[in-house]
Coordinates of C-alpha atoms and ligand atoms in Angstrom, one line a residue:
M41 CA 11.7 -5.3 27.1
R42 CA 14.3 -2.6 26.9
P43 CA 12.8 0.9 27.5
A44 CA 14.6 2.1 24.3
I45 CA 12.6 -0.3 22.2
E46 CA 9.3 0.7 23.9
K47 CA 10.1 4.3 23.1
I48 CA 10.9 3.7 19.5
L49 CA 7.7 1.7 19.0
Q50 CA 5.6 4.6 20.2
K51 CA 7.2 7.0 17.7
D52 CA 5.5 8.2 14.6
E53 CA 8.6 8.8 12.6
L54 CA 11.7 6.6 12.7
S55 CA 15.3 7.6 12.3
R56 CA 17.9 5.5 10.6
D57 CA 19.2 4.5 14.0
D58 CA 15.7 3.5 15.1
L59 CA 15.3 1.3 12.0
I60 CA 18.6 -0.4 12.7
T61 CA 17.7 -1.0 16.4
L62 CA 14.4 -2.6 15.4
L63 CA 15.9 -4.8 12.7
D64 CA 18.5 -5.9 15.2
I65 CA 16.1 -7.2 17.8
T66 CA 16.7 -10.7 18.9
D67 CA 14.8 -10.9 22.2
P68 CA 11.4 -12.8 21.6
A69 CA 9.4 -10.4 23.7
E70 CA 10.7 -7.4 21.9
E71 CA 10.1 -9.1 18.6
A72 CA 6.5 -9.8 19.6
A73 CA 6.1 -6.2 20.5
L74 CA 7.5 -5.1 17.2
F75 CA 5.1 -7.4 15.3
K76 CA 2.2 -6.2 17.4
R77 CA 2.9 -2.6 16.6
A78 CA 3.3 -3.3 12.9
Y79 CA 0.0 -5.2 13.0
A80 CA -1.9 -2.3 14.6
I81 CA -0.6 0.0 11.9
K82 CA -1.6 -2.5 9.2
Q83 CA -5.1 -2.7 10.7
R84 CA -5.4 1.1 10.8
E85 CA -3.9 1.8 7.4
V86 CA -4.9 -1.1 5.1
G87 CA -7.2 -3.3 7.2
T88 CA -7.0 -7.1 7.6
K89 CA -8.3 -8.1 4.2
V90 CA -5.7 -10.1 2.3
Y91 CA -5.7 -9.5 -1.5
F92 CA -4.8 -12.5 -3.8
R93 CA -2.5 -11.9 -6.7
G94 CA -2.5 -15.0 -8.8
L95 CA 1.0 -15.8 -9.9
V96 CA 1.8 -17.2 -13.4
E97 CA 5.4 -18.2 -13.7
L98 CA 5.4 -17.8 -17.5
S99 CA 8.9 -19.0 -18.4
N100 CA 12.2 -19.8 -16.8
L101 CA 14.3 -18.6 -19.7
C102 CA 16.5 -15.8 -18.6
I103 CA 19.3 -13.8 -20.2
K104 CA 20.7 -12.8 -16.8
N105 CA 23.1 -14.6 -14.5
C106 CA 22.4 -13.4 -11.0
F107 CA 24.7 -15.3 -8.6
Y108 CA 21.8 -16.2 -6.2
C109 CA 19.1 -17.4 -8.6
G110 CA 18.3 -21.0 -9.6
I111 CA 17.2 -20.2 -13.1
R112 CA 20.2 -18.0 -14.0
R113 CA 21.4 -18.4 -17.6
G114 CA 24.4 -20.3 -16.4
N115 CA 22.6 -23.1 -14.7
T116 CA 22.6 -25.9 -17.2
A117 CA 20.8 -28.3 -14.9
V118 CA 17.5 -26.6 -15.5
T119 CA 15.1 -27.8 -18.2
R120 CA 13.8 -24.6 -19.8
Y121 CA 10.1 -24.0 -20.5
T122 CA 7.8 -21.3 -21.7
M123 CA 4.0 -21.5 -21.3
S124 CA 1.8 -21.1 -24.3
E125 CA -0.6 -18.2 -24.7
D126 CA -3.5 -20.6 -24.2
E127 CA -2.0 -22.1 -21.0
V128 CA -1.6 -18.6 -19.5
V129 CA -5.2 -17.7 -20.5
E130 CA -6.3 -21.0 -18.8
A131 CA -4.6 -19.9 -15.6
V132 CA -6.1 -16.4 -15.9
R133 CA -9.6 -17.9 -16.3
F134 CA -9.1 -19.8 -13.1
A135 CA -8.1 -16.6 -11.2
H136 CA -11.0 -14.7 -12.7
A137 CA -13.5 -17.5 -11.8
A138 CA -12.1 -17.7 -8.3
R139 CA -12.6 -13.9 -8.0
Y140 CA -9.0 -12.9 -7.5
G141 CA -8.4 -9.2 -7.9
S142 CA -5.4 -9.5 -10.2
V143 CA -2.8 -11.7 -11.8
V144 CA 1.0 -11.3 -11.8
I145 CA 2.8 -12.5 -14.9
Q146 CA 6.4 -13.3 -13.9
S147 CA 9.3 -14.8 -15.8
G148 CA 13.0 -14.8 -16.3
E149 CA 14.3 -11.7 -18.2
R150 CA 14.0 -11.6 -22.0
Q151 CA 14.1 -8.4 -24.1
D152 CA 13.8 -9.7 -27.7
E153 CA 11.0 -8.4 -29.9
E154 CA 9.2 -11.8 -30.0
F155 CA 8.9 -11.8 -26.2
V156 CA 7.8 -8.2 -26.1
C157 CA 5.0 -8.9 -28.6
F158 CA 4.0 -12.1 -26.8
I159 CA 3.5 -10.2 -23.6
E160 CA 1.7 -7.4 -25.3
R161 CA -0.7 -9.9 -26.8
L162 CA -1.1 -11.7 -23.5
V163 CA -2.0 -8.5 -21.6
T164 CA -4.6 -7.7 -24.3
R165 CA -6.1 -11.2 -24.0
I166 CA -6.2 -11.2 -20.2
K167 CA -8.2 -8.0 -20.3
E168 CA -10.6 -9.5 -22.9
V169 CA -11.2 -12.8 -21.1
S170 CA -11.8 -11.1 -17.8
N171 CA -14.1 -8.3 -19.1
N172 CA -11.4 -5.8 -18.0
E173 CA -12.0 -7.0 -14.4
L174 CA -8.6 -8.5 -13.6
G175 CA -5.8 -6.2 -12.7
I176 CA -2.5 -7.1 -14.4
T177 CA 0.9 -6.9 -12.8
L178 CA 4.0 -7.6 -14.7
S179 CA 7.2 -8.9 -13.2
L180 CA 9.5 -9.3 -16.2
G181 CA 12.7 -7.5 -15.3
E182 CA 14.5 -4.6 -16.9
Q183 CA 13.1 -3.4 -20.2
S184 CA 13.4 -0.3 -22.4
E185 CA 11.1 2.6 -21.8
A186 CA 9.4 1.8 -25.2
T187 CA 8.6 -1.7 -24.0
Y188 CA 7.3 -0.6 -20.7
R189 CA 5.1 1.8 -22.5
R190 CA 3.8 -0.8 -24.9
W191 CA 2.8 -3.1 -22.1
Y192 CA 1.2 -0.2 -20.2
V193 CA -0.8 0.8 -23.2
A194 CA -1.9 -2.8 -23.7
G195 CA -3.4 -2.8 -20.2
A196 CA -0.8 -3.6 -17.5
H197 CA -1.0 -1.2 -14.6
R198 CA 1.4 -2.6 -12.0
Y199 CA 5.0 -3.6 -12.3
L200 CA 7.3 -5.4 -9.8
L201 CA 11.0 -4.9 -10.1
R202 CA 13.0 -5.7 -7.0
I203 CA 16.1 -3.6 -6.5
E204 CA 17.4 -6.7 -4.6
T205 CA 19.6 -4.4 -2.5
S206 CA 19.8 -0.6 -2.4
N207 CA 23.5 -0.8 -1.7
A208 CA 25.2 -0.5 -5.1
A209 CA 28.5 -2.1 -3.9
L210 CA 26.6 -5.1 -2.5
Y211 CA 24.6 -5.3 -5.7
K212 CA 27.9 -5.6 -7.6
T213 CA 29.0 -8.6 -5.5
L214 CA 25.8 -10.5 -6.3
H215 CA 25.8 -10.0 -10.0
P216 CA 28.1 -10.4 -13.0
D217 CA 29.8 -7.2 -14.4
D218 CA 27.2 -6.8 -17.2
H219 CA 24.4 -6.3 -14.6
D220 CA 24.1 -2.6 -13.8
F221 CA 22.6 -1.2 -10.6
E222 CA 22.1 2.2 -12.1
A223 CA 20.1 0.8 -15.0
R224 CA 17.9 -1.0 -12.6
L225 CA 17.3 2.2 -10.6
E226 CA 16.5 4.0 -13.8
A227 CA 14.1 1.3 -14.8
L228 CA 12.2 1.8 -11.6
R229 CA 12.1 5.6 -12.2
T230 CA 10.8 5.0 -15.8
L231 CA 8.0 2.7 -14.6
Y232 CA 7.0 5.3 -12.0
R233 CA 7.0 8.1 -14.6
L234 CA 4.9 6.1 -17.1
G235 CA 2.2 5.8 -14.5
Y236 CA 2.6 2.2 -13.3
Q237 CA 1.9 1.3 -9.8
V238 CA 5.4 0.3 -8.9
G239 CA 6.5 -2.4 -6.6
T240 CA 10.1 -3.1 -5.5
G241 CA 11.8 -5.1 -2.8
V242 CA 15.0 -6.7 -1.6
M243 CA 16.3 -10.1 -0.5
I244 CA 16.9 -10.2 3.3
G245 CA 19.9 -11.9 4.8
L246 CA 22.1 -11.7 1.7
P247 CA 25.8 -12.7 2.1
G248 CA 27.6 -9.5 3.0
Q249 CA 24.4 -7.5 3.8
T250 CA 24.4 -5.6 7.1
T251 CA 21.5 -4.4 9.2
A252 CA 22.4 -0.8 8.1
D253 CA 21.9 -2.0 4.5
L254 CA 18.4 -3.2 5.4
A255 CA 17.6 0.1 7.1
D256 CA 18.8 1.9 4.0
D257 CA 16.6 -0.4 1.9
V258 CA 13.6 0.7 4.0
A259 CA 14.5 4.4 3.5
F260 CA 15.0 3.7 -0.2
F261 CA 11.4 2.3 -0.5
K262 CA 10.1 5.5 1.1
K263 CA 12.2 7.8 -1.1
M264 CA 11.1 6.0 -4.3
D265 CA 7.5 6.4 -3.2
V266 CA 6.6 2.9 -4.2
A267 CA 3.1 1.5 -3.7
M268 CA 4.0 -2.2 -3.3
I269 CA 6.8 -4.1 -1.5
G270 CA 7.8 -7.7 -2.1
M271 CA 10.6 -9.0 0.0
G272 CA 11.7 -12.4 1.2
P273 CA 14.6 -14.1 2.9
F274 CA 17.6 -15.0 0.7
I275 CA 17.6 -18.8 0.5
P276 CA 20.7 -20.5 -1.1
H277 CA 20.0 -22.6 -4.3
H278 CA 22.3 -25.6 -4.6
D279 CA 23.2 -25.0 -8.3
T280 CA 24.3 -21.4 -8.0
P281 CA 27.6 -19.6 -7.1
L282 CA 26.1 -18.6 -3.7
A283 CA 25.1 -22.2 -2.8
A284 CA 27.5 -22.4 0.1
S285 CA 27.2 -18.8 1.2
I286 CA 25.4 -19.6 4.4
P287 CA 27.2 -22.5 6.0
D288 CA 25.1 -24.7 8.2
W289 CA 21.9 -23.5 6.5
Q290 CA 19.7 -25.8 8.6
E291 CA 20.9 -24.0 11.7
H292 CA 20.6 -20.5 10.3
K293 CA 17.3 -20.7 8.4
E294 CA 15.2 -19.9 11.4
Q295 CA 17.3 -16.8 12.0
Q296 CA 16.9 -15.9 8.3
L297 CA 13.1 -16.2 8.6
R298 CA 12.9 -14.0 11.7
R299 CA 15.1 -11.3 10.1
A300 CA 12.7 -11.3 7.1
L301 CA 9.7 -10.9 9.4
R302 CA 11.3 -8.1 11.3
M303 CA 11.9 -6.4 7.9
I304 CA 8.3 -6.7 7.0
A305 CA 7.2 -5.2 10.3
V306 CA 9.7 -2.3 10.0
V307 CA 8.5 -1.5 6.5
R308 CA 4.9 -1.5 7.6
I309 CA 5.7 0.8 10.5
H310 CA 7.9 3.2 8.4
L311 CA 5.8 3.2 5.1
K312 CA 2.4 2.7 6.7
D313 CA -0.1 2.5 3.8
V314 CA 1.6 0.4 1.1
N315 CA 0.8 -3.1 0.0
I316 CA 3.3 -5.6 1.4
A317 CA 3.5 -9.2 0.1
S318 CA 3.9 -12.2 2.4
T319 CA 6.1 -14.1 0.0
T320 CA 6.5 -17.7 -0.8
A321 CA 10.1 -17.7 0.3
L322 CA 8.9 -17.3 3.9
Q323 CA 6.9 -20.5 3.5
A324 CA 10.0 -22.2 2.1
I325 CA 11.6 -21.9 5.5
D326 CA 8.6 -22.6 7.7
E327 CA 5.3 -24.2 6.7
T328 CA 3.4 -21.3 8.3
G329 CA 5.8 -18.6 7.1
R330 CA 3.3 -16.8 5.1
E331 CA 0.8 -16.5 8.0
M332 CA 3.7 -15.2 10.1
G333 CA 4.3 -12.6 7.3
L334 CA 0.7 -11.4 7.6
L335 CA 0.9 -11.2 11.3
A336 CA 4.1 -9.1 11.0
G337 CA 2.3 -6.6 8.8
A338 CA 2.0 -7.9 5.2
N339 CA -1.4 -7.8 3.5
I340 CA -0.9 -9.5 0.0
I341 CA -0.6 -13.1 -0.9
M342 CA 0.3 -14.5 -4.3
P343 CA -1.2 -17.9 -4.8
N344 CA 0.6 -19.9 -7.5
L345 CA -1.4 -20.5 -10.6
T346 CA 1.4 -22.2 -12.6
D347 CA 0.5 -25.6 -13.9
T348 CA 2.0 -28.4 -11.7
S349 CA 4.0 -29.7 -14.7
Y350 CA 6.0 -26.5 -14.9
R351 CA 6.5 -25.8 -11.2
T352 CA 9.7 -27.7 -10.7
G353 CA 11.2 -25.7 -13.5
Y354 CA 10.8 -22.4 -11.6
Q355 CA 12.9 -22.9 -8.5
L356 CA 14.7 -19.7 -7.8
Y357 CA 15.8 -21.0 -4.4
D358 CA 15.8 -24.4 -2.7
D359 CA 12.8 -25.8 -0.7
K360 CA 10.2 -23.9 -2.6
P361 CA 6.8 -25.2 -1.5
C362 CA 3.8 -26.5 -3.5
M363 CA 5.8 -28.3 -6.2
D364 CA 3.2 -31.1 -6.5
E365 CA 0.1 -28.9 -5.9
N366 CA -2.1 -27.1 -8.4
A367 CA -3.9 -23.8 -8.4
T368 CA -7.0 -25.2 -6.8
M369 CA -5.1 -26.7 -3.9
C370 CA -3.0 -23.6 -3.2
S371 CA -6.0 -21.4 -3.4
A372 CA -8.0 -23.4 -0.8
C373 CA -4.9 -23.9 1.3
L374 CA -4.1 -20.2 1.5
E375 CA -7.7 -19.2 2.2
R376 CA -7.7 -21.6 5.1
R377 CA -4.4 -20.3 6.4
I378 CA -5.8 -16.7 6.2
T379 CA -9.0 -17.5 8.0
D380 CA -7.2 -19.5 10.6
I381 CA -5.4 -16.3 11.7
G382 CA -8.7 -14.3 11.8
E383 CA -8.3 -12.4 8.5
T384 CA -10.4 -12.5 5.3
V385 CA -9.7 -12.6 1.6
G386 CA -10.6 -9.5 -0.4
Y387 CA -12.3 -11.4 -3.3
G388 CA -13.3 -9.5 -6.4
Q389 CA -11.3 -6.3 -5.6
W390 CA -8.2 -4.9 -7.1
G391 CA -6.9 -4.0 -3.7
D392 CA -4.8 -1.0 -4.7
S393 CA -2.8 0.4 -1.8
P394 CA -4.2 3.5 -0.2
H395 CA -0.8 4.9 -0.7
F396 CA -1.1 4.7 -4.5
K397 CA -4.6 6.2 -4.4
S398 CA -3.4 9.2 -2.5
A399 CA -0.1 9.5 -4.4
K400 CA -1.9 9.6 -7.7
K401 CA -3.4 13.0 -6.8
S402 CA 0.1 14.5 -6.5
N403 CA 2.2 12.2 -8.6
N404 CA 5.4 14.1 -9.1
G405 CA 8.2 11.5 -8.9
E406 CA 10.6 10.9 -6.1
K407 CA 10.0 12.5 -2.8
Ligands
5AD9 N1 16.5 -16.6 -2.5 C1 15.5 -15.7 -2.3 N2 14.9 -15.0 -3.3 C2 15.5 -15.1 -4.5 N3 15.2 -14.5 -5.7 C3 16.0 -15.0 -6.6 N4 16.8 -15.9 -6.1 C4 16.5 -16.0 -4.8 C5 17.1 -16.8 -3.7 N5 18.1 -17.6 -3.9 C6 14.2 -13.5 -5.8 C7 14.8 -12.2 -6.4 C8 14.0 -11.9 -7.6 C9 12.7 -12.6 -7.3 C10 11.9 -13.0 -8.5 O1 13.1 -13.8 -6.7 O2 14.6 -11.1 -5.4 O3 13.7 -10.5 -7.8
SF4_10 FE1 17.0 -14.0 -14.1 FE2 15.6 -12.8 -12.2 FE3 16.9 -15.1 -11.7 FE4 18.3 -12.8 -12.1 S1 16.8 -13.2 -10.4 S2 18.7 -14.8 -13.0 S3 17.0 -11.8 -13.7 S4 15.1 -14.8 -13.1
FES11 FE1 0.2 -24.3 -2.1 FE2 -0.5 -24.6 0.6 S1 0.1 -22.8 -0.5 S2 -0.7 -26.0 -1.1

């Protein structure tokens, strides 16, 4: 191992250059040392209990047209669906009975009043059927302040909105002209101000993205004082403008996975006490990808609760796993994967990040 790496891994505070150096590691021994350091910080800061967030993929209707995403408005090959209120409640009952701490309601973006009301009703019902026990996270894209407020008042307390990349110029190359980086940033600030526990994240290994961009993403997370991070490798989807953006995908996917794992480790080392998800996209590249994510510093898993009949409709990227499985199967499978690596599931607990708990006391916006 290079002495420079050893030195950086002993530091308490990392500079931008340090972040870049760590993210650029290719040597397996250095990478193992990076993951080990991240794991030690995870143990110290958040422990080795993994919290389950049951994921409901509510609908694949989307008004947006992101160049990377399989359910973008422009993809006519997708059969569109929206779950009924009762179907969502059914999934939520499963999560509650299985003693998950919370559920995540995710869908393509819609801003019409009918949708806003639908979500408002759903949030209220989830609270009712779970005796207020289940935490509710929304992941429903950019909305007006009024909408975010209505959903918060109804009972949602966490919101996931990935910035996708903190580089505005890169963001522009990945989205059509009517998608606005500044508006997304403003949405994150609004969520924070309204009192949500805010989660954000990026895709790793995007076409045109440099290691310096990723280092800046890590610094961005810190500056925005977020409580939760969800990141995964960019994986080309065959029916999108970026389908051919990584030539020889089969040869490069391993590299793509390793880069994502290094990013998880670096975020753990730099941000310390936040919740970090080990995302499904890791498992799309390698069967054991999510375990690798936990071992690199992540502490959250989002088991899929979506009914099997809808799963093929929600493919944001190729090779998404568990297309033929159901909630019971994924739940058992993930628990086994977690215990296999010597960790436990934090059943029946919300699992707020220590960061959010301490930040709440002095909640004053961006640092
Ligand atoms: N590869 C990886 N992640 C993707 N997402 C969308 N498309 C892809 C892709 N091709 C991610 C985005 C979005 C989240 C719901 O899914 O980061 O915010
Ligand atoms: Fe819609 Fe989200 Fe996909 Fe963009 S990434 S097209 S907003 S579902
Ligand atoms: Fe779905 Fe393994 S995570 S079956």
